[in-house]
């Protein structure tokens, strides 16, 4: 019943979105070729969103291997479609058709997996259930809108107050961080089914899950953040070129913001899993407001560096607010107890890293890693099962990077 109501609601909202797109395209676009390509791409996106319903089923049953199968099938089909477009020289409409073909195959495969291994999807009009889903999911939708706006508002305000060169520098560096956001998302996605399972059990259970998740993410985040922070100039030169080397301080600021994003994403998942999504929306909305206010104050004087400061401060505010809501309405975790030992290990590993800063970057990373892992074992940070869970998360991240 929940699947049926959610699917039909998705269909209704999809048709509403498609109608708005058709109206806007016909009012603003003159070329028939562009209009046709937009129609094809719109249809592709709508089919993709409908296919997400099957993705949700696999996550709900904690059978994420089917999500991976869908992803592989989708990407393989899309690559085959693009190769066909290039060989036949089909142009823009061909590229859009490749998306449509790949997403359609993804939808069909998702349906076959669901009907073969879980249940036979049957659609039934259930207005009360649809209203309930819309009411409960509305804060999550608003959170996503606020979050996407937060990621783009700095660039928009930079365009208003500064030169195009500064906009290009900030956008280029910030784009690296936005792409790297898949790491905290993938980590928390792998933990979300466990959070949901214990959300309505004893308070001690969700507290233990939150503490374990927070500690694992902290252990993974500290060395990654430190490595990217120390190698900012090399990363920028490698990805963006030597012309962007002067933006290393901006990269360091945004790397610190990236580190806080790991924990704000985790807190967001906890709030959503425990049916407190409205507080997650409030926290993200305040984060956006803080970012805008600080941008308006700092960008006219500090340029893209001011935008970087605004991003860092707003991410810290988001984490503090989200953690405060969890402490008040969900569970009360001893933050100092969880943070202390991994932080000591990270500081101990940072000492040789700073001393060897001028050496070869791979050698420095290796030394940091050895010292960090040794200190974690020496301090007795890992408990039963935590190391296996962390290995599984690292494997998923590595597999995602390879894709």
Short mmCIF file of C-alpha atoms in Angstrom, two decimals:
data_model
loop_
_atom_site.label_atom_id
_atom_site.label_comp_id
_atom_site.label_asym_id
_atom_site.label_seq_id
_atom_site.Cartn_x
_atom_site.Cartn_y
_atom_site.Cartn_z
CA UNK A 1 0.00 0.00 0.00
CA UNK A 2 2.81 2.40 0.84
CA UNK A 3 4.60 1.61 -2.42
CA UNK A 4 1.41 2.04 -4.43
CA UNK A 5 0.56 5.38 -2.81
CA UNK A 6 4.11 6.65 -3.17
CA UNK A 7 4.35 5.58 -6.80
CA UNK A 8 1.03 7.21 -7.77
CA UNK A 9 1.97 10.39 -5.91
CA UNK A 10 5.26 10.40 -7.78
CA UNK A 11 3.37 10.02 -11.08
CA UNK A 12 1.10 12.97 -10.28
CA UNK A 13 3.98 15.23 -9.26
CA UNK A 14 5.96 14.12 -12.31
CA UNK A 15 3.17 15.10 -14.67
CA UNK A 16 2.84 18.44 -12.90
CA UNK A 17 6.57 19.03 -13.31
CA UNK A 18 6.47 18.00 -16.97
CA UNK A 19 3.59 20.38 -17.63
CA UNK A 20 5.48 23.30 -16.11
CA UNK A 21 8.58 22.46 -18.14
CA UNK A 22 6.56 22.29 -21.37
CA UNK A 23 5.01 25.71 -20.67
CA UNK A 24 8.38 27.32 -19.85
CA UNK A 25 10.12 25.76 -22.88
CA UNK A 26 7.43 26.92 -25.28
CA UNK A 27 7.55 30.45 -23.87
CA UNK A 28 11.34 30.82 -23.85
CA UNK A 29 12.72 28.60 -26.62
CA UNK A 30 12.40 29.28 -30.33
CA UNK A 31 14.42 26.47 -31.94
CA UNK A 32 12.42 23.29 -32.55
CA UNK A 33 15.56 21.15 -32.20
CA UNK A 34 16.21 22.47 -28.68
CA UNK A 35 12.54 22.09 -27.78
CA UNK A 36 12.43 18.45 -28.91
CA UNK A 37 15.66 17.64 -27.03
CA UNK A 38 14.20 19.24 -23.88
CA UNK A 39 11.05 17.13 -24.19
CA UNK A 40 13.11 13.94 -24.52
CA UNK A 41 15.32 14.84 -21.54
CA UNK A 42 12.26 15.76 -19.46
CA UNK A 43 10.74 12.37 -20.17
CA UNK A 44 14.05 10.71 -19.22
CA UNK A 45 14.21 12.53 -15.88
CA UNK A 46 10.60 11.67 -15.06
CA UNK A 47 11.23 7.97 -15.76
CA UNK A 48 14.37 8.17 -13.61
CA UNK A 49 12.35 9.60 -10.71
CA UNK A 50 9.75 6.87 -11.06
CA UNK A 51 12.57 4.31 -11.03
CA UNK A 52 13.69 5.69 -7.69
CA UNK A 53 10.66 3.95 -6.16
CA UNK A 54 12.34 0.60 -6.75
CA UNK A 55 15.62 1.93 -5.35
CA UNK A 56 13.75 2.78 -2.15
CA UNK A 57 12.31 -0.75 -1.95
CA UNK A 58 15.78 -2.29 -2.07
CA UNK A 59 17.04 0.04 0.68
CA UNK A 60 13.97 -0.61 2.82
CA UNK A 61 14.65 -4.36 2.67
CA UNK A 62 18.39 -3.73 3.24
CA UNK A 63 19.23 -5.48 -0.04
CA UNK A 64 21.43 -2.73 -1.46
CA UNK A 65 23.13 -5.09 -3.88
CA UNK A 66 20.16 -4.57 -6.18
CA UNK A 67 20.80 -0.80 -6.07
CA UNK A 68 24.33 -1.56 -7.25
CA UNK A 69 23.00 -3.83 -10.01
CA UNK A 70 20.68 -1.07 -11.22
CA UNK A 71 23.52 1.45 -11.23
CA UNK A 72 25.78 -0.82 -13.27
CA UNK A 73 23.00 -1.60 -15.76
CA UNK A 74 22.09 2.08 -16.08
CA UNK A 75 25.68 3.25 -16.65
CA UNK A 76 26.48 0.39 -19.06
CA UNK A 77 23.34 1.11 -21.09
CA UNK A 78 24.08 4.83 -21.15
CA UNK A 79 27.66 4.29 -22.34
CA UNK A 80 26.38 2.00 -25.10
CA UNK A 81 23.85 4.67 -26.06
CA UNK A 82 26.49 7.42 -26.17
CA UNK A 83 28.77 5.28 -28.33
CA UNK A 84 25.86 4.76 -30.74
CA UNK A 85 25.17 8.51 -30.78
CA UNK A 86 28.80 9.29 -31.60
CA UNK A 87 29.06 6.64 -34.31
CA UNK A 88 25.80 7.70 -35.99
CA UNK A 89 26.38 11.43 -35.31
CA UNK A 90 22.91 11.93 -33.81
CA UNK A 91 23.73 15.20 -32.06
CA UNK A 92 21.99 16.71 -29.01
CA UNK A 93 18.71 14.85 -29.45
CA UNK A 94 20.69 11.60 -29.64
CA UNK A 95 22.43 12.32 -26.33
CA UNK A 96 19.06 13.05 -24.69
CA UNK A 97 17.69 9.83 -26.19
CA UNK A 98 20.62 7.91 -24.67
CA UNK A 99 19.53 9.18 -21.23
CA UNK A 100 15.94 8.19 -21.96
CA UNK A 101 17.00 4.70 -23.07
CA UNK A 102 19.26 4.14 -20.04
CA UNK A 103 16.68 5.34 -17.51
CA UNK A 104 13.93 3.27 -19.17
CA UNK A 105 16.08 0.13 -18.91
CA UNK A 106 16.78 1.04 -15.27
CA UNK A 107 13.02 1.37 -14.59
CA UNK A 108 12.18 -1.95 -16.27
CA UNK A 109 15.00 -3.77 -14.46
CA UNK A 110 13.94 -2.28 -11.12
CA UNK A 111 10.39 -3.49 -11.70
CA UNK A 112 11.61 -7.00 -12.58
CA UNK A 113 13.84 -7.17 -9.47
CA UNK A 114 11.00 -5.97 -7.24
CA UNK A 115 8.40 -8.35 -8.65
CA UNK A 116 10.82 -11.31 -8.67
CA UNK A 117 12.48 -10.98 -5.25
CA UNK A 118 10.22 -8.80 -3.08
CA UNK A 119 6.56 -8.34 -4.08
CA UNK A 120 4.33 -7.82 -7.09
CA UNK A 121 3.77 -4.06 -7.42
CA UNK A 122 0.03 -3.34 -7.65
CA UNK A 123 -1.28 0.19 -7.97
CA UNK A 124 -4.30 1.18 -5.90
CA UNK A 125 -5.65 4.68 -5.41
CA UNK A 126 -5.39 5.46 -1.67
CA UNK A 127 -5.85 9.19 -1.08
CA UNK A 128 -5.31 9.13 2.74
CA UNK A 129 -2.01 7.25 2.30
CA UNK A 130 -0.92 9.67 -0.43
CA UNK A 131 -1.72 12.64 1.81
CA UNK A 132 0.24 11.05 4.65
CA UNK A 133 3.28 10.44 2.44
CA UNK A 134 3.12 14.00 1.08
CA UNK A 135 2.85 15.45 4.58
CA UNK A 136 5.73 13.38 5.95
CA UNK A 137 8.02 13.85 2.95
CA UNK A 138 7.41 17.57 2.47
CA UNK A 139 10.07 18.64 5.03
CA UNK A 140 12.61 16.33 3.35
CA UNK A 141 11.82 17.88 -0.02
CA UNK A 142 12.24 21.37 1.42
CA UNK A 143 15.53 20.30 2.99
CA UNK A 144 16.86 19.24 -0.40
CA UNK A 145 15.79 22.54 -1.97
CA UNK A 146 17.47 24.51 0.82
CA UNK A 147 20.61 22.37 0.56
CA UNK A 148 20.94 22.73 -3.20
CA UNK A 149 20.40 26.47 -2.84
CA UNK A 150 23.14 26.61 -0.20
CA UNK A 151 25.59 24.96 -2.60
CA UNK A 152 24.86 27.54 -5.33
CA UNK A 153 24.14 30.79 -3.51
CA UNK A 154 27.84 31.67 -3.05
CA UNK A 155 28.46 31.56 -6.81
CA UNK A 156 25.32 33.62 -7.52
CA UNK A 157 26.28 36.35 -5.05
CA UNK A 158 29.86 36.36 -6.30
CA UNK A 159 28.52 37.10 -9.79
CA UNK A 160 26.68 40.12 -8.39
CA UNK A 161 29.57 41.67 -6.47
CA UNK A 162 32.84 40.45 -8.01
CA UNK A 163 34.53 39.73 -11.33
CA UNK A 164 33.98 36.72 -13.55
CA UNK A 165 37.55 35.59 -12.84
CA UNK A 166 36.80 35.31 -9.11
CA UNK A 167 33.56 33.49 -9.84
CA UNK A 168 35.49 31.02 -12.00
CA UNK A 169 38.09 30.41 -9.30
CA UNK A 170 35.50 29.83 -6.58
CA UNK A 171 33.27 27.65 -8.73
CA UNK A 172 36.19 25.53 -9.90
CA UNK A 173 37.43 24.84 -6.37
CA UNK A 174 33.95 24.46 -4.87
CA UNK A 175 33.05 22.00 -7.60
CA UNK A 176 35.73 19.64 -6.29
CA UNK A 177 34.11 19.68 -2.84
CA UNK A 178 30.58 19.20 -4.23
CA UNK A 179 31.73 16.17 -6.23
CA UNK A 180 33.44 14.79 -3.10
CA UNK A 181 30.09 15.01 -1.28
CA UNK A 182 29.33 11.49 -2.54
CA UNK A 183 31.63 10.16 0.21
CA UNK A 184 29.58 11.34 3.24
CA UNK A 185 26.34 10.52 1.38
CA UNK A 186 27.48 6.96 0.59
CA UNK A 187 28.73 6.38 4.13
CA UNK A 188 25.48 7.52 5.74
CA UNK A 189 23.35 5.71 3.12
CA UNK A 190 24.97 2.45 4.17
CA UNK A 191 24.10 3.20 7.81
CA UNK A 192 20.58 4.56 7.27
CA UNK A 193 18.72 1.18 7.20
CA UNK A 194 20.29 0.31 10.57
CA UNK A 195 19.23 3.68 11.99
CA UNK A 196 15.67 3.19 10.76
CA UNK A 197 15.50 -0.31 12.23
CA UNK A 198 16.34 0.92 15.75
CA UNK A 199 14.59 4.31 15.50
CA UNK A 200 11.51 3.25 17.46
CA UNK A 201 13.17 0.78 19.80
CA UNK A 202 14.73 1.49 23.20
CA UNK A 203 16.49 4.83 23.45
CA UNK A 204 19.73 3.04 24.30
CA UNK A 205 19.69 1.31 20.90
CA UNK A 206 19.48 4.47 18.78
CA UNK A 207 22.05 6.11 21.07
CA UNK A 208 24.45 3.22 20.50
CA UNK A 209 23.87 3.36 16.72
CA UNK A 210 24.44 7.12 16.65
CA UNK A 211 27.59 6.84 18.75
CA UNK A 212 29.01 4.00 16.66
CA UNK A 213 28.17 5.78 13.37
CA UNK A 214 29.62 9.07 14.58
CA UNK A 215 32.85 7.41 15.70
CA UNK A 216 33.31 5.47 12.45
CA UNK A 217 32.72 8.59 10.36
CA UNK A 218 35.09 10.57 12.58
CA UNK A 219 37.81 7.93 12.20
CA UNK A 220 37.44 8.04 8.41
CA UNK A 221 37.01 11.80 8.11
CA UNK A 222 40.00 13.02 10.13
CA UNK A 223 42.75 11.53 7.89
CA UNK A 224 40.87 12.38 4.67
CA UNK A 225 40.36 16.00 5.70
CA UNK A 226 43.94 16.38 6.89
CA UNK A 227 45.35 14.86 3.70
CA UNK A 228 43.27 17.06 1.39
CA UNK A 229 44.02 20.12 3.54
CA UNK A 230 47.78 19.58 3.38
CA UNK A 231 47.76 18.70 -0.33
CA UNK A 232 45.36 21.45 -1.43
CA UNK A 233 47.82 23.17 -3.74
CA UNK A 234 48.76 19.87 -5.42
CA UNK A 235 45.11 18.83 -5.83
CA UNK A 236 44.15 22.15 -7.40
CA UNK A 237 47.11 22.07 -9.78
CA UNK A 238 46.33 18.47 -10.76
CA UNK A 239 42.60 19.00 -11.37
CA UNK A 240 42.30 22.67 -12.37
CA UNK A 241 45.79 23.52 -13.59
CA UNK A 242 48.61 25.75 -12.40
CA UNK A 243 46.59 28.92 -13.12
CA UNK A 244 44.45 28.12 -10.06
CA UNK A 245 47.34 27.45 -7.65
CA UNK A 246 46.74 30.76 -5.83
CA UNK A 247 43.35 29.39 -4.67
CA UNK A 248 44.96 26.86 -2.28
CA UNK A 249 43.81 28.81 0.85
CA UNK A 250 40.24 28.69 -0.48
CA UNK A 251 40.59 24.95 -1.03
CA UNK A 252 41.74 24.56 2.58
CA UNK A 253 38.73 26.50 3.89
CA UNK A 254 36.31 24.43 1.84
CA UNK A 255 38.07 21.23 2.90
CA UNK A 256 37.31 22.08 6.54
CA UNK A 257 33.69 22.73 5.54
CA UNK A 258 33.70 19.35 3.77
CA UNK A 259 34.83 17.70 7.00
CA UNK A 260 31.84 19.13 8.88
CA UNK A 261 29.52 18.00 6.08
CA UNK A 262 30.17 14.36 7.05
CA UNK A 263 28.61 14.93 10.46
CA UNK A 264 25.79 17.22 9.35
CA UNK A 265 24.74 14.57 6.79
CA UNK A 266 24.83 11.92 9.53
CA UNK A 267 22.72 14.08 11.86
CA UNK A 268 20.27 14.72 9.04
CA UNK A 269 19.88 10.96 8.50
CA UNK A 270 19.30 10.38 12.22
CA UNK A 271 16.61 13.07 12.35
CA UNK A 272 14.89 11.65 9.26
CA UNK A 273 15.08 8.06 10.51
CA UNK A 274 13.46 9.03 13.84
CA UNK A 275 10.62 11.02 12.21
CA UNK A 276 12.07 14.41 13.20
CA UNK A 277 12.64 15.59 9.63
CA UNK A 278 11.10 18.99 10.34
CA UNK A 279 14.01 19.78 12.64
CA UNK A 280 16.45 18.78 9.91
CA UNK A 281 14.64 21.21 7.59
CA UNK A 282 14.85 23.99 10.19
CA UNK A 283 18.58 23.42 10.65
CA UNK A 284 19.29 23.44 6.90
CA UNK A 285 17.10 26.52 6.43
CA UNK A 286 19.03 28.41 9.12
CA UNK A 287 22.30 27.24 7.52
CA UNK A 288 21.16 28.77 4.22
CA UNK A 289 20.17 32.01 5.95
CA UNK A 290 23.53 32.27 7.74
CA UNK A 291 25.36 31.59 4.48
CA UNK A 292 23.45 34.34 2.63
CA UNK A 293 23.94 36.93 5.40
CA UNK A 294 27.65 36.22 5.72
CA UNK A 295 28.07 36.26 1.92
CA UNK A 296 26.46 39.68 1.72
CA UNK A 297 28.82 40.96 4.41
CA UNK A 298 32.09 39.30 3.36
CA UNK A 299 32.01 38.93 -0.45
CA UNK A 300 32.15 42.69 -1.27
CA UNK A 301 35.36 42.98 0.78
CA UNK A 302 37.03 39.56 0.63
CA UNK A 303 35.77 38.15 -2.67
CA UNK A 304 35.86 34.38 -3.10
CA UNK A 305 37.77 33.99 0.16
CA UNK A 306 34.83 35.61 1.96
CA UNK A 307 32.50 33.12 0.24
CA UNK A 308 34.72 30.30 1.54
CA UNK A 309 34.54 31.66 5.09
CA UNK A 310 30.75 31.92 4.81
CA UNK A 311 30.50 28.30 3.65
CA UNK A 312 32.66 27.05 6.53
CA UNK A 313 30.73 29.00 9.17
CA UNK A 314 27.35 27.92 7.81
CA UNK A 315 28.40 24.25 7.80
CA UNK A 316 29.55 24.54 11.42
CA UNK A 317 26.20 26.14 12.31
CA UNK A 318 24.35 23.33 10.51
CA UNK A 319 26.21 20.67 12.46
CA UNK A 320 25.71 22.41 15.82
CA UNK A 321 21.97 22.88 15.23
CA UNK A 322 21.44 19.32 13.95
CA UNK A 323 23.37 17.82 16.85
CA UNK A 324 21.42 20.00 19.31
CA UNK A 325 18.11 18.77 17.91
CA UNK A 326 19.28 15.16 18.19
CA UNK A 327 20.39 15.70 21.79
CA UNK A 328 17.02 17.24 22.69
CA UNK A 329 14.56 15.05 20.80
CA UNK A 330 16.32 11.75 19.94
CA UNK A 331 19.21 10.74 22.16
CA UNK A 332 22.01 12.26 24.19
CA UNK A 333 25.46 11.09 23.12
CA UNK A 334 28.63 11.91 25.02
CA UNK A 335 30.40 13.84 22.26
CA UNK A 336 33.66 14.36 24.16
CA UNK A 337 33.96 10.65 24.93
CA UNK A 338 33.53 9.71 21.26
CA UNK A 339 35.80 12.41 19.84
CA UNK A 340 38.73 12.36 22.28
CA UNK A 341 40.69 9.23 21.28
CA UNK A 342 40.36 9.55 17.47
CA UNK A 343 41.33 13.21 17.74
CA UNK A 344 44.44 12.33 19.77
CA UNK A 345 45.37 9.72 17.15
CA UNK A 346 44.86 12.26 14.36
CA UNK A 347 47.00 14.89 16.10
CA UNK A 348 49.76 12.33 16.65
CA UNK A 349 49.64 11.39 12.96
CA UNK A 350 49.67 15.07 11.95
CA UNK A 351 53.07 15.67 13.57
CA UNK A 352 55.11 13.58 11.08
CA UNK A 353 52.82 14.82 8.31
CA UNK A 354 53.70 18.43 9.05
CA UNK A 355 57.38 17.61 9.44
CA UNK A 356 57.42 15.79 6.09
CA UNK A 357 55.24 18.35 4.34
CA UNK A 358 57.87 19.11 1.72
CA UNK A 359 58.49 15.44 0.90
CA UNK A 360 56.75 13.35 -1.70
CA UNK A 361 53.01 13.47 -1.05
CA UNK A 362 52.47 9.69 -1.30
CA UNK A 363 55.25 9.00 1.21
CA UNK A 364 53.78 11.58 3.60
CA UNK A 365 50.31 10.05 3.33
CA UNK A 366 51.73 6.58 3.98
CA UNK A 367 53.53 7.72 7.14
CA UNK A 368 50.41 9.52 8.37
CA UNK A 369 48.29 6.44 7.75
CA UNK A 370 50.66 4.09 9.59
CA UNK A 371 50.93 6.39 12.62
CA UNK A 372 47.17 7.02 12.68
CA UNK A 373 46.17 3.33 12.56
CA UNK A 374 48.84 2.45 15.13
CA UNK A 375 47.55 5.11 17.52
CA UNK A 376 43.94 3.98 17.06
CA UNK A 377 44.91 0.43 18.05
CA UNK A 378 47.14 1.65 20.89
CA UNK A 379 44.33 3.77 22.36
CA UNK A 380 41.80 0.95 22.01
CA UNK A 381 39.40 2.91 19.84
CA UNK A 382 37.85 -0.02 17.99
CA UNK A 383 35.18 -2.17 19.64
CA UNK A 384 33.66 -5.45 18.51
CA UNK A 385 32.22 -5.24 15.01
CA UNK A 386 33.29 -1.65 14.36
CA UNK A 387 36.37 -2.52 12.35
CA UNK A 388 34.39 -4.86 10.07
CA UNK A 389 31.75 -2.17 9.53
CA UNK A 390 34.42 0.40 8.72
CA UNK A 391 36.06 -1.96 6.22
CA UNK A 392 32.69 -2.44 4.51
CA UNK A 393 32.19 1.33 4.25
CA UNK A 394 35.70 1.86 2.85
CA UNK A 395 35.05 -0.87 0.28
CA UNK A 396 31.84 0.85 -0.84
CA UNK A 397 33.63 4.20 -1.18
CA UNK A 398 36.44 2.61 -3.19
CA UNK A 399 33.92 0.88 -5.47
CA UNK A 400 32.11 4.21 -5.98
CA UNK A 401 35.37 5.98 -6.89
CA UNK A 402 36.19 3.28 -9.45
CA UNK A 403 32.79 3.77 -11.07
#
